[in-house]
CSV table of C-alpha atoms and ligand atoms in Angstrom, one decimal:
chain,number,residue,atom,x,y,z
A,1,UNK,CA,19.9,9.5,17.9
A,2,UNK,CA,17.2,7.1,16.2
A,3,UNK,CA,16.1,7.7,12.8
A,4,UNK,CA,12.8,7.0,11.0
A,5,UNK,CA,13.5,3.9,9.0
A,6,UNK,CA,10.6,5.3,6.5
A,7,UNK,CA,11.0,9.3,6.1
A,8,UNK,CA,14.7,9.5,7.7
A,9,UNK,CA,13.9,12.2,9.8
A,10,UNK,CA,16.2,12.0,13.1
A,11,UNK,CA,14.7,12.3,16.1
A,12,UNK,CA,15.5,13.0,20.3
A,13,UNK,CA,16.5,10.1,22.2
A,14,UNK,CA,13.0,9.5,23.7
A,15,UNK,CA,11.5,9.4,21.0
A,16,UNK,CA,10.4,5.5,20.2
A,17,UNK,CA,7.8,6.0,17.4
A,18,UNK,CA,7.9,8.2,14.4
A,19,UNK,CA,4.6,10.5,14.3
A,20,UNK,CA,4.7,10.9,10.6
A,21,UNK,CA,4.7,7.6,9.5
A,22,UNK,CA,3.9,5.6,12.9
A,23,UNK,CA,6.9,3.2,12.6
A,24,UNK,CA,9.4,2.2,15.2
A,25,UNK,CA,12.9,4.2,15.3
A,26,UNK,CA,16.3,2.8,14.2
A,27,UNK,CA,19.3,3.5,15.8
A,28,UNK,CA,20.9,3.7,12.2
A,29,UNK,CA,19.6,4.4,9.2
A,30,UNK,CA,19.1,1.7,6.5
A,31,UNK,CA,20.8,3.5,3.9
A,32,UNK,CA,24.4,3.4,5.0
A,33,UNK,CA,23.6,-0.7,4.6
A,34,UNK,CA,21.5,-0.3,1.8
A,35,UNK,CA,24.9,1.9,0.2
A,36,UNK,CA,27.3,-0.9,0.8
A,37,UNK,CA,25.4,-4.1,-0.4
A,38,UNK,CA,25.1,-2.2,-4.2
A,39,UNK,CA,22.0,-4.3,-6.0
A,40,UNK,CA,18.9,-4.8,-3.9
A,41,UNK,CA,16.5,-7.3,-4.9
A,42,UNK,CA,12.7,-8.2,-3.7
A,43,UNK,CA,12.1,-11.6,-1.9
A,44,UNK,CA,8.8,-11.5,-1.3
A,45,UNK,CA,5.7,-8.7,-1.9
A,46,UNK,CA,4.0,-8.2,1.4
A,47,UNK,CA,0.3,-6.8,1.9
A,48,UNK,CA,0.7,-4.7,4.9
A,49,UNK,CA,3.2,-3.1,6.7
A,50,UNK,CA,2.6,-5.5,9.7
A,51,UNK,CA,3.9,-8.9,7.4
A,52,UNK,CA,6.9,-6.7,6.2
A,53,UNK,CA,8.0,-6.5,9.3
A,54,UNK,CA,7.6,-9.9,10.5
A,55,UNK,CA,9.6,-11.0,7.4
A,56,UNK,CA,12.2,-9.1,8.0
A,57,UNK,CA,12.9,-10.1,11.1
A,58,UNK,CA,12.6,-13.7,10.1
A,59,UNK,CA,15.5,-12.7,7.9
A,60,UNK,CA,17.7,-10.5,10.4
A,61,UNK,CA,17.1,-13.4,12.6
A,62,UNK,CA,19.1,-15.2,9.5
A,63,UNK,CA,21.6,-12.1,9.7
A,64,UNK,CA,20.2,-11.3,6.3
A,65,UNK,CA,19.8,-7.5,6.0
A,66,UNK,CA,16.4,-6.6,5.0
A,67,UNK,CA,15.0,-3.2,3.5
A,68,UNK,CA,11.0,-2.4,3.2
A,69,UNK,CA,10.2,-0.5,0.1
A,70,UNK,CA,6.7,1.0,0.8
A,71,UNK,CA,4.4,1.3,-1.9
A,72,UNK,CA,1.6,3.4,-0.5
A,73,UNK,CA,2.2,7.1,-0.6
A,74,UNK,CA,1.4,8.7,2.2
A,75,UNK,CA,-2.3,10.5,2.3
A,76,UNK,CA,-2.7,8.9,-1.0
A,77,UNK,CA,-5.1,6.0,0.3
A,78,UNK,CA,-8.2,7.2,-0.4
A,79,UNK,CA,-7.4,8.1,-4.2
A,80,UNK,CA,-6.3,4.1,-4.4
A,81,UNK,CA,-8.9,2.2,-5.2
A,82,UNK,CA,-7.2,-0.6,-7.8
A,83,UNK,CA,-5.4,-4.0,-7.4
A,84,UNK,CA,-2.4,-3.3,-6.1
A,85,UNK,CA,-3.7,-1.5,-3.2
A,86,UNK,CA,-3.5,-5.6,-2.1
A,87,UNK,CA,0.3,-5.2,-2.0
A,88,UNK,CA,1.6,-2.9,0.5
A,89,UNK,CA,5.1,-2.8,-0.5
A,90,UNK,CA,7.9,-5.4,-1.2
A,91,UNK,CA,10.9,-7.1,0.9
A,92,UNK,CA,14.1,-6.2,-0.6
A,93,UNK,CA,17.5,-8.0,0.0
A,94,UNK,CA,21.0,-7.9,-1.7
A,95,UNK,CA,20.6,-9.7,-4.7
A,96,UNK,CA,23.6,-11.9,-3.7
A,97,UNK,CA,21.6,-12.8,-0.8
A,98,UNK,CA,18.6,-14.1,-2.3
A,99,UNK,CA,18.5,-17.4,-2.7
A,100,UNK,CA,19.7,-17.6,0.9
A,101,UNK,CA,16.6,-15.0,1.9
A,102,UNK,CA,14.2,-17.3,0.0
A,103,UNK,CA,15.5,-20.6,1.6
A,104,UNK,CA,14.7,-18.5,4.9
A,105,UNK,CA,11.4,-17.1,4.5
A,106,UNK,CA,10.5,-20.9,2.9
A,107,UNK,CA,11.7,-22.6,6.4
A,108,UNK,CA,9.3,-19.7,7.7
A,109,UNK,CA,6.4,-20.4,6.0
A,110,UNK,CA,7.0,-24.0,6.4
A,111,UNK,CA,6.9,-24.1,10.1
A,112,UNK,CA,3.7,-21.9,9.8
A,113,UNK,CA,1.8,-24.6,8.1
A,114,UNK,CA,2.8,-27.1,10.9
A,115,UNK,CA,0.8,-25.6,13.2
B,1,ZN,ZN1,8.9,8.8,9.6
């Protein structure tokens, strides 16, 4: 059955897209990783929900577990009209996995600025 990474709802097999929240489906939910790895720590603030989740597959590719911690509340947009409507949510990885996660999203953003 996949899962909504965001809201957790569960859904039928053919299901590919959650309609709440308009984010692929999961096979598994993040939380029975996010249970086992205890402290959680943000690598990196993102400013949409697009660059989360090229990040985090720059560090799964790593085999660094990655969880998105959304800032925006849903339906809440319009009300938002301060700074940190900039920052769309952060990058969180174990907190024993940081310095590894930032060595990774640094190779990343180096061979950006190569090209
Ligand atoms: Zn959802």
């Amino acid at each position: 059955m996949p899962f909504c990474p965001q809201c957790n709802a569960e859904y039928k097999p053919e299901v590919s897209t959650c309609p709440d929240c308009q984010v692929d489906l999961v096979a598994q939910l993040p939380e029975t990783e996010f249970m086992e790895y205890g402290d959680w720590a943000p690598v990196e603030s993102v400013p949409n929900e697009l660059a989360g989740n090229i990040l985090q597959s720059v560090l799964q590719e790593d085999g660094i577990p990655v969880y998105l911690r959304c800032h925006d509340v849903p339906n809440y947009g319009a009300v938002k009209g301060n700074a940190s409507q900039s920052e769309w949510g952060d990058v969180l990885v174990p907190a024993n996995l940081l310095p590894q996660a930032r060595e990774s999203l640094k190779a990343y953003f180096d061979s950006l600025k190569d090209e």
